[in-house]
Amino acid sequence: DAGVTQSPTHLIKTRGQQVTLRCSPKSGHDTVSWYQQALGQGPQFIFQYYEEEERQRGNFPDRFSGHQFPNYSSELNVNALLLGDSALYLCASSLLTGRSNQPQHFGDGTRLSIL
Amino acid sequence: AQSVAQPEDQVNVAEGNPLTVKCTYSVSGNPYLFWYVQYPNRGLQFLLKYITGDNLVKGSYGFEAEFNKSQTSFHLKKPSALVSDSALYFCAVRDKNRDDKIIFGKGTRLHILP
């Protein structure tokens, strides 16, 4: 039973470029959340997708957008990259319905470096 | 607004000694509380959670945590530390009565000395 998988594992971009990160949730999960973890910090919630729609959003600008596909996989897109976007981007999956007490399952993340 | 505080950036413990990693929280309603561990270049792994019931929660790898409502704390504990417990530990909270996002603390690095 595969857990949460993310690709790529590492990525190097330059300022102003655009990037797409991908996530496949754990089998049986229907909800995907994305987090940004800067060096030395805890994960910061970006947004959550359920039924192919953005369900919740954290304090991130519109440069951060996402998508969820019918197979529950998800993409995170970041436009007009800034140096401050350098971070580990984590994807977490869970079951949504009535289960806010359930833990999320995390992938190993994508390390994004902006030059 | 929800918040989580982990007051210690790093905790050093000798192998075999008991360990405690501190966490306090703030939510408007009743909390769901979680502890996660992160090893280098890896994602977060779930350790344990408090939902309701007994204030002492047992989790993976011999870890446990004690929920204290009056002190709004959820400290992580282990009776006897192992070198392999060295990692980054995150406390997280979600308001039980609100359909809201989970909030993580900034993390505490646990260093077990051989």
PDB file of C-alpha atoms in Angstrom:
ATOM      1  CA  ASP A   1       0.000   0.000   0.000  1.00  0.00           C
ATOM      2  CA  ALA A   2       1.779   3.092  -1.263  1.00  0.00           C
ATOM      3  CA  GLY A   3       1.834   6.094   0.970  1.00  0.00           C
ATOM      4  CA  VAL A   4       1.871   9.694  -0.184  1.00  0.00           C
ATOM      5  CA  THR A   5       4.270  10.205  -3.075  1.00  0.00           C
ATOM      6  CA  GLN A   6       5.616  13.546  -4.275  1.00  0.00           C
ATOM      7  CA  SER A   7       7.605  14.523  -7.330  1.00  0.00           C
ATOM      8  CA  PRO A   8      10.145  15.764  -8.011  1.00  0.00           C
ATOM      9  CA  THR A   9      12.245  15.370  -4.873  1.00  0.00           C
ATOM     10  CA  HIS A  10      14.429  18.371  -5.664  1.00  0.00           C
ATOM     11  CA  LEU A  11      14.009  21.325  -7.969  1.00  0.00           C
ATOM     12  CA  ILE A  12      16.096  24.380  -8.739  1.00  0.00           C
ATOM     13  CA  LYS A  13      14.505  27.443 -10.338  1.00  0.00           C
ATOM     14  CA  THR A  14      15.364  31.090 -10.843  1.00  0.00           C
ATOM     15  CA  ARG A  15      13.413  34.145  -9.771  1.00  0.00           C
ATOM     16  CA  GLY A  16      10.377  34.863 -11.917  1.00  0.00           C
ATOM     17  CA  GLN A  17       9.969  31.328 -13.163  1.00  0.00           C
ATOM     18  CA  GLN A  18       6.993  29.087 -12.586  1.00  0.00           C
ATOM     19  CA  VAL A  19       6.975  25.646 -10.977  1.00  0.00           C
ATOM     20  CA  THR A  20       4.576  22.700 -10.679  1.00  0.00           C
ATOM     21  CA  LEU A  21       4.837  20.145  -7.909  1.00  0.00           C
ATOM     22  CA  ARG A  22       2.904  16.881  -7.889  1.00  0.00           C
ATOM     23  CA  CYS A  23       1.373  14.668  -5.229  1.00  0.00           C
ATOM     24  CA  SER A  24      -0.374  11.306  -5.169  1.00  0.00           C
ATOM     25  CA  PRO A  25      -2.327  10.668  -1.973  1.00  0.00           C
ATOM     26  CA  LYS A  26      -2.315   7.536   0.107  1.00  0.00           C
ATOM     27  CA  SER A  27      -4.655   4.875  -1.245  1.00  0.00           C
ATOM     28  CA  GLY A  28      -8.185   5.439   0.017  1.00  0.00           C
ATOM     29  CA  HIS A  29      -7.686   9.127   0.843  1.00  0.00           C
ATOM     30  CA  ASP A  30      -9.731  11.825  -0.858  1.00  0.00           C
ATOM     31  CA  THR A  31      -8.268  15.059   0.481  1.00  0.00           C
ATOM     32  CA  VAL A  32      -4.916  16.658  -0.226  1.00  0.00           C
ATOM     33  CA  SER A  33      -3.322  19.489   1.714  1.00  0.00           C
ATOM     34  CA  TRP A  34      -0.187  21.393   0.805  1.00  0.00           C
ATOM     35  CA  TYR A  35       2.278  22.918   3.245  1.00  0.00           C
ATOM     36  CA  GLN A  36       5.361  25.090   2.934  1.00  0.00           C
ATOM     37  CA  GLN A  37       8.159  24.369   5.408  1.00  0.00           C
ATOM     38  CA  ALA A  38      10.884  26.982   5.451  1.00  0.00           C
ATOM     39  CA  LEU A  39      14.225  26.114   6.984  1.00  0.00           C
ATOM     40  CA  GLY A  40      13.944  25.907  10.768  1.00  0.00           C
ATOM     41  CA  GLN A  41      10.188  26.390  10.774  1.00  0.00           C
ATOM     42  CA  GLY A  42       7.089  24.276  11.130  1.00  0.00           C
ATOM     43  CA  PRO A  43       4.872  23.500   8.139  1.00  0.00           C
ATOM     44  CA  GLN A  44       2.638  26.395   7.066  1.00  0.00           C
ATOM     45  CA  PHE A  45      -0.724  25.507   5.531  1.00  0.00           C
ATOM     46  CA  ILE A  46      -1.117  26.639   1.920  1.00  0.00           C
ATOM     47  CA  PHE A  47      -4.446  25.104   0.878  1.00  0.00           C
ATOM     48  CA  GLN A  48      -6.534  21.961   0.850  1.00  0.00           C
ATOM     49  CA  TYR A  49      -8.330  20.237  -2.029  1.00  0.00           C
ATOM     50  CA  TYR A  50     -11.377  17.995  -1.892  1.00  0.00           C
ATOM     51  CA  GLU A  51     -13.612  16.919  -4.750  1.00  0.00           C
ATOM     52  CA  GLU A  52     -11.385  18.831  -7.147  1.00  0.00           C
ATOM     53  CA  GLU A  53     -12.055  22.142  -5.414  1.00  0.00           C
ATOM     54  CA  GLU A  54     -10.030  24.332  -3.099  1.00  0.00           C
ATOM     55  CA  ARG A  55     -11.696  23.896   0.239  1.00  0.00           C
ATOM     56  CA  GLN A  56      -9.546  25.961   2.579  1.00  0.00           C
ATOM     57  CA  ARG A  57      -6.680  28.356   2.112  1.00  0.00           C
ATOM     58  CA  GLY A  58      -3.949  29.719   4.323  1.00  0.00           C
ATOM     59  CA  ASN A  59      -2.245  33.116   4.139  1.00  0.00           C
ATOM     60  CA  PHE A  60      -0.504  32.665   0.816  1.00  0.00           C
ATOM     61  CA  PRO A  61      -0.739  34.972  -2.212  1.00  0.00           C
ATOM     62  CA  ASP A  62      -2.543  34.138  -5.423  1.00  0.00           C
ATOM     63  CA  ARG A  63       0.792  33.162  -6.971  1.00  0.00           C
ATOM     64  CA  PHE A  64       0.169  29.865  -5.217  1.00  0.00           C
ATOM     65  CA  SER A  65      -2.520  27.829  -6.933  1.00  0.00           C
ATOM     66  CA  GLY A  66      -3.468  24.211  -7.135  1.00  0.00           C
ATOM     67  CA  HIS A  67      -5.526  21.559  -8.732  1.00  0.00           C
ATOM     68  CA  GLN A  68      -6.961  18.191  -7.807  1.00  0.00           C
ATOM     69  CA  PHE A  69      -7.712  15.535 -10.384  1.00  0.00           C
ATOM     70  CA  PRO A  70     -10.494  12.928 -10.440  1.00  0.00           C
ATOM     71  CA  ASN A  71      -8.043  10.297  -9.156  1.00  0.00           C
ATOM     72  CA  TYR A  72      -7.423  12.565  -6.095  1.00  0.00           C
ATOM     73  CA  SER A  73      -3.865  13.423  -7.100  1.00  0.00           C
ATOM     74  CA  SER A  74      -2.929  17.068  -6.874  1.00  0.00           C
ATOM     75  CA  GLU A  75      -0.616  19.739  -8.212  1.00  0.00           C
ATOM     76  CA  LEU A  76       0.777  22.853  -6.593  1.00  0.00           C
ATOM     77  CA  ASN A  77       1.693  25.686  -8.944  1.00  0.00           C
ATOM     78  CA  VAL A  78       3.743  28.701  -7.975  1.00  0.00           C
ATOM     79  CA  ASN A  79       4.128  31.615 -10.383  1.00  0.00           C
ATOM     80  CA  ALA A  80       6.636  34.477 -10.420  1.00  0.00           C
ATOM     81  CA  LEU A  81       8.970  32.702  -8.031  1.00  0.00           C
ATOM     82  CA  LEU A  82      10.697  34.728  -5.323  1.00  0.00           C
ATOM     83  CA  LEU A  83      13.806  33.899  -3.337  1.00  0.00           C
ATOM     84  CA  GLY A  84      11.575  33.527  -0.292  1.00  0.00           C
ATOM     85  CA  ASP A  85       9.717  30.662  -1.928  1.00  0.00           C
ATOM     86  CA  SER A  86      12.717  28.426  -1.298  1.00  0.00           C
ATOM     87  CA  ALA A  87      11.423  25.731   1.046  1.00  0.00           C
ATOM     88  CA  LEU A  88      10.385  22.129   1.461  1.00  0.00           C
ATOM     89  CA  TYR A  89       6.875  21.686   0.079  1.00  0.00           C
ATOM     90  CA  LEU A  90       4.928  18.941   1.769  1.00  0.00           C
ATOM     91  CA  CYS A  91       1.814  17.202   0.601  1.00  0.00           C
ATOM     92  CA  ALA A  92      -0.471  15.469   3.096  1.00  0.00           C
ATOM     93  CA  SER A  93      -3.501  13.313   2.454  1.00  0.00           C
ATOM     94  CA  SER A  94      -6.449  12.337   4.616  1.00  0.00           C
ATOM     95  CA  LEU A  95     -10.117  11.405   4.565  1.00  0.00           C
ATOM     96  CA  LEU A  96     -12.351  14.413   4.863  1.00  0.00           C
ATOM     97  CA  THR A  97     -15.834  13.408   5.880  1.00  0.00           C
ATOM     98  CA  GLY A  98     -16.411  13.791   9.622  1.00  0.00           C
ATOM     99  CA  ARG A  99     -12.831  12.855  10.327  1.00  0.00           C
ATOM    100  CA  SER A 100     -11.095  16.017  11.336  1.00  0.00           C
ATOM    101  CA  ASN A 101      -9.637  14.043  14.223  1.00  0.00           C
ATOM    102  CA  GLN A 102      -7.688  11.786  11.891  1.00  0.00           C
ATOM    103  CA  PRO A 103      -3.972  12.400  11.331  1.00  0.00           C
ATOM    104  CA  GLN A 104      -2.699  13.443   7.975  1.00  0.00           C
ATOM    105  CA  HIS A 105      -0.224  11.283   6.097  1.00  0.00           C
ATOM    106  CA  PHE A 106       2.728  13.186   4.680  1.00  0.00           C
ATOM    107  CA  GLY A 107       4.941  12.663   1.686  1.00  0.00           C
ATOM    108  CA  ASP A 108       8.686  13.254   1.841  1.00  0.00           C
ATOM    109  CA  GLY A 109       8.333  16.607   0.158  1.00  0.00           C
ATOM    110  CA  THR A 110       9.841  18.520  -2.732  1.00  0.00           C
ATOM    111  CA  ARG A 111      12.848  20.680  -1.919  1.00  0.00           C
ATOM    112  CA  LEU A 112      12.533  23.845  -4.007  1.00  0.00           C
ATOM    113  CA  SER A 113      15.538  26.139  -4.306  1.00  0.00           C
ATOM    114  CA  ILE A 114      15.252  29.543  -5.954  1.00  0.00           C
ATOM    115  CA  LEU A 115      18.437  31.132  -7.293  1.00  0.00           C
TER     116      LEU A 115
ATOM    117  CA  ALA B   1      -7.298  32.073  16.368  1.00  0.00           C
ATOM    118  CA  GLN B   2      -5.553  28.777  16.851  1.00  0.00           C
ATOM    119  CA  SER B   3      -1.893  28.691  17.844  1.00  0.00           C
ATOM    120  CA  VAL B   4       0.757  26.290  19.062  1.00  0.00           C
ATOM    121  CA  ALA B   5       3.884  27.090  21.031  1.00  0.00           C
ATOM    122  CA  GLN B   6       6.918  24.882  21.402  1.00  0.00           C
ATOM    123  CA  PRO B   7       9.078  26.912  23.776  1.00  0.00           C
ATOM    124  CA  GLU B   8      12.306  24.956  23.298  1.00  0.00           C
ATOM    125  CA  ASP B   9      14.236  25.041  20.028  1.00  0.00           C
ATOM    126  CA  GLN B  10      16.373  22.102  21.169  1.00  0.00           C
ATOM    127  CA  VAL B  11      16.274  19.525  23.934  1.00  0.00           C
ATOM    128  CA  ASN B  12      19.323  17.455  24.878  1.00  0.00           C
ATOM    129  CA  VAL B  13      18.869  14.212  26.810  1.00  0.00           C
ATOM    130  CA  ALA B  14      21.273  11.416  27.676  1.00  0.00           C
ATOM    131  CA  GLU B  15      20.435   8.002  26.294  1.00  0.00           C
ATOM    132  CA  GLY B  16      18.367   5.992  28.774  1.00  0.00           C
ATOM    133  CA  ASN B  17      17.017   9.069  30.552  1.00  0.00           C
ATOM    134  CA  PRO B  18      13.403  10.188  30.363  1.00  0.00           C
ATOM    135  CA  LEU B  19      12.600  12.930  27.858  1.00  0.00           C
ATOM    136  CA  THR B  20       9.952  15.631  27.631  1.00  0.00           C
ATOM    137  CA  VAL B  21       9.204  17.917  24.698  1.00  0.00           C
ATOM    138  CA  LYS B  22       6.875  20.750  25.617  1.00  0.00           C
ATOM    139  CA  CYS B  23       3.829  22.052  23.755  1.00  0.00           C
ATOM    140  CA  THR B  24       1.130  24.543  24.671  1.00  0.00           C
ATOM    141  CA  TYR B  25      -1.825  25.461  22.524  1.00  0.00           C
ATOM    142  CA  SER B  26      -4.619  27.957  22.105  1.00  0.00           C
ATOM    143  CA  VAL B  27      -7.981  27.253  20.466  1.00  0.00           C
ATOM    144  CA  SER B  28     -11.401  28.816  20.924  1.00  0.00           C
ATOM    145  CA  GLY B  29     -13.102  25.452  21.383  1.00  0.00           C
ATOM    146  CA  ASN B  30     -11.971  21.946  22.258  1.00  0.00           C
ATOM    147  CA  PRO B  31      -8.787  20.741  20.626  1.00  0.00           C
ATOM    148  CA  TYR B  32      -7.626  17.831  18.604  1.00  0.00           C
ATOM    149  CA  LEU B  33      -3.892  17.552  19.333  1.00  0.00           C
ATOM    150  CA  PHE B  34      -1.189  15.730  17.414  1.00  0.00           C
ATOM    151  CA  TRP B  35       2.529  15.009  17.598  1.00  0.00           C
ATOM    152  CA  TYR B  36       4.596  14.355  14.488  1.00  0.00           C
ATOM    153  CA  VAL B  37       8.287  13.516  14.035  1.00  0.00           C
ATOM    154  CA  GLN B  38      10.493  14.495  11.107  1.00  0.00           C
ATOM    155  CA  TYR B  39      13.788  12.847  10.220  1.00  0.00           C
ATOM    156  CA  PRO B  40      16.299  14.561   7.890  1.00  0.00           C
ATOM    157  CA  ASN B  41      15.073  14.952   4.313  1.00  0.00           C
ATOM    158  CA  ARG B  42      11.793  13.231   5.117  1.00  0.00           C
ATOM    159  CA  GLY B  43       8.178  14.199   5.577  1.00  0.00           C
ATOM    160  CA  LEU B  44       6.338  14.202   8.892  1.00  0.00           C
ATOM    161  CA  GLN B  45       5.424  10.921  10.548  1.00  0.00           C
ATOM    162  CA  PHE B  46       2.424  10.690  12.868  1.00  0.00           C
ATOM    163  CA  LEU B  47       3.265   9.709  16.472  1.00  0.00           C
ATOM    164  CA  LEU B  48       0.075  10.120  18.487  1.00  0.00           C
ATOM    165  CA  LYS B  49      -3.103  12.138  18.930  1.00  0.00           C
ATOM    166  CA  TYR B  50      -5.486  13.312  21.627  1.00  0.00           C
ATOM    167  CA  ILE B  51      -9.148  13.360  20.695  1.00  0.00           C
ATOM    168  CA  THR B  52     -11.067  12.774  23.919  1.00  0.00           C
ATOM    169  CA  GLY B  53     -11.024  10.521  26.968  1.00  0.00           C
ATOM    170  CA  ASP B  54      -7.894   9.605  28.897  1.00  0.00           C
ATOM    171  CA  ASN B  55      -5.487  12.464  29.317  1.00  0.00           C
ATOM    172  CA  LEU B  56      -2.494  10.146  28.816  1.00  0.00           C
ATOM    173  CA  VAL B  57      -2.180   9.088  25.212  1.00  0.00           C
ATOM    174  CA  LYS B  58       0.174   6.343  24.056  1.00  0.00           C
ATOM    175  CA  GLY B  59       1.658   6.366  20.589  1.00  0.00           C
ATOM    176  CA  SER B  60       4.317   4.911  18.342  1.00  0.00           C
ATOM    177  CA  TYR B  61       7.899   4.013  19.341  1.00  0.00           C
ATOM    178  CA  GLY B  62       7.172   4.152  23.081  1.00  0.00           C
ATOM    179  CA  PHE B  63       6.139   7.811  23.074  1.00  0.00           C
ATOM    180  CA  GLU B  64       3.243   9.152  25.099  1.00  0.00           C
ATOM    181  CA  ALA B  65       1.726  12.554  25.709  1.00  0.00           C
ATOM    182  CA  GLU B  66      -0.269  14.073  28.518  1.00  0.00           C
ATOM    183  CA  PHE B  67      -3.173  16.397  27.818  1.00  0.00           C
ATOM    184  CA  ASN B  68      -3.655  19.049  30.492  1.00  0.00           C
ATOM    185  CA  LYS B  69      -6.711  21.185  29.821  1.00  0.00           C
ATOM    186  CA  SER B  70      -6.140  23.663  32.643  1.00  0.00           C
ATOM    187  CA  GLN B  71      -2.599  24.372  31.481  1.00  0.00           C
ATOM    188  CA  THR B  72      -3.501  24.021  27.784  1.00  0.00           C
ATOM    189  CA  SER B  73      -0.501  21.758  27.345  1.00  0.00           C
ATOM    190  CA  PHE B  74       0.220  18.540  25.485  1.00  0.00           C
ATOM    191  CA  HIS B  75       3.794  17.555  26.376  1.00  0.00           C
ATOM    192  CA  LEU B  76       5.447  14.622  24.633  1.00  0.00           C
ATOM    193  CA  LYS B  77       7.245  12.117  26.851  1.00  0.00           C
ATOM    194  CA  LYS B  78       9.219   8.910  26.750  1.00  0.00           C
ATOM    195  CA  PRO B  79      10.491   6.999  29.798  1.00  0.00           C
ATOM    196  CA  SER B  80      13.840   5.996  28.304  1.00  0.00           C
ATOM    197  CA  ALA B  81      15.382   7.839  25.351  1.00  0.00           C
ATOM    198  CA  LEU B  82      17.166   6.135  22.470  1.00  0.00           C
ATOM    199  CA  VAL B  83      19.787   7.692  20.193  1.00  0.00           C
ATOM    200  CA  SER B  84      17.454   6.875  17.290  1.00  0.00           C
ATOM    201  CA  ASP B  85      14.852   9.237  18.809  1.00  0.00           C
ATOM    202  CA  SER B  86      17.017  12.170  17.707  1.00  0.00           C
ATOM    203  CA  ALA B  87      14.856  14.119  15.256  1.00  0.00           C
ATOM    204  CA  LEU B  88      12.630  17.173  14.855  1.00  0.00           C
ATOM    205  CA  TYR B  89       9.311  17.008  16.691  1.00  0.00           C
ATOM    206  CA  PHE B  90       6.196  19.009  15.852  1.00  0.00           C
ATOM    207  CA  CYS B  91       3.089  19.589  17.921  1.00  0.00           C
ATOM    208  CA  ALA B  92      -0.111  20.432  16.024  1.00  0.00           C
ATOM    209  CA  VAL B  93      -3.650  21.492  16.933  1.00  0.00           C
ATOM    210  CA  ARG B  94      -7.042  21.659  15.285  1.00  0.00           C
ATOM    211  CA  ASP B  95     -10.187  23.143  16.808  1.00  0.00           C
ATOM    212  CA  LYS B  96     -12.681  20.297  17.271  1.00  0.00           C
ATOM    213  CA  ASN B  97     -15.690  22.513  16.786  1.00  0.00           C
ATOM    214  CA  ARG B  98     -14.492  24.310  13.705  1.00  0.00           C
ATOM    215  CA  ASP B  99     -13.856  23.007  10.243  1.00  0.00           C
ATOM    216  CA  ASP B 100     -10.446  24.568  10.194  1.00  0.00           C
ATOM    217  CA  LYS B 101      -6.923  23.856   9.190  1.00  0.00           C
ATOM    218  CA  ILE B 102      -4.341  22.174  11.360  1.00  0.00           C
ATOM    219  CA  ILE B 103      -1.726  24.480  12.886  1.00  0.00           C
ATOM    220  CA  PHE B 104       1.833  23.306  13.552  1.00  0.00           C
ATOM    221  CA  GLY B 105       4.342  24.562  16.074  1.00  0.00           C
ATOM    222  CA  LYS B 106       7.796  25.620  14.919  1.00  0.00           C
ATOM    223  CA  GLY B 107       9.331  22.362  16.067  1.00  0.00           C
ATOM    224  CA  THR B 108      11.757  21.155  18.730  1.00  0.00           C
ATOM    225  CA  ARG B 109      14.973  19.411  17.830  1.00  0.00           C
ATOM    226  CA  LEU B 110      15.563  16.468  20.143  1.00  0.00           C
ATOM    227  CA  HIS B 111      19.176  15.390  20.527  1.00  0.00           C
ATOM    228  CA  ILE B 112      19.834  12.158  22.400  1.00  0.00           C
ATOM    229  CA  LEU B 113      23.411  11.907  23.639  1.00  0.00           C
ATOM    230  CA  PRO B 114      24.983   8.425  23.593  1.00  0.00           C
TER     231      PRO B 114
END
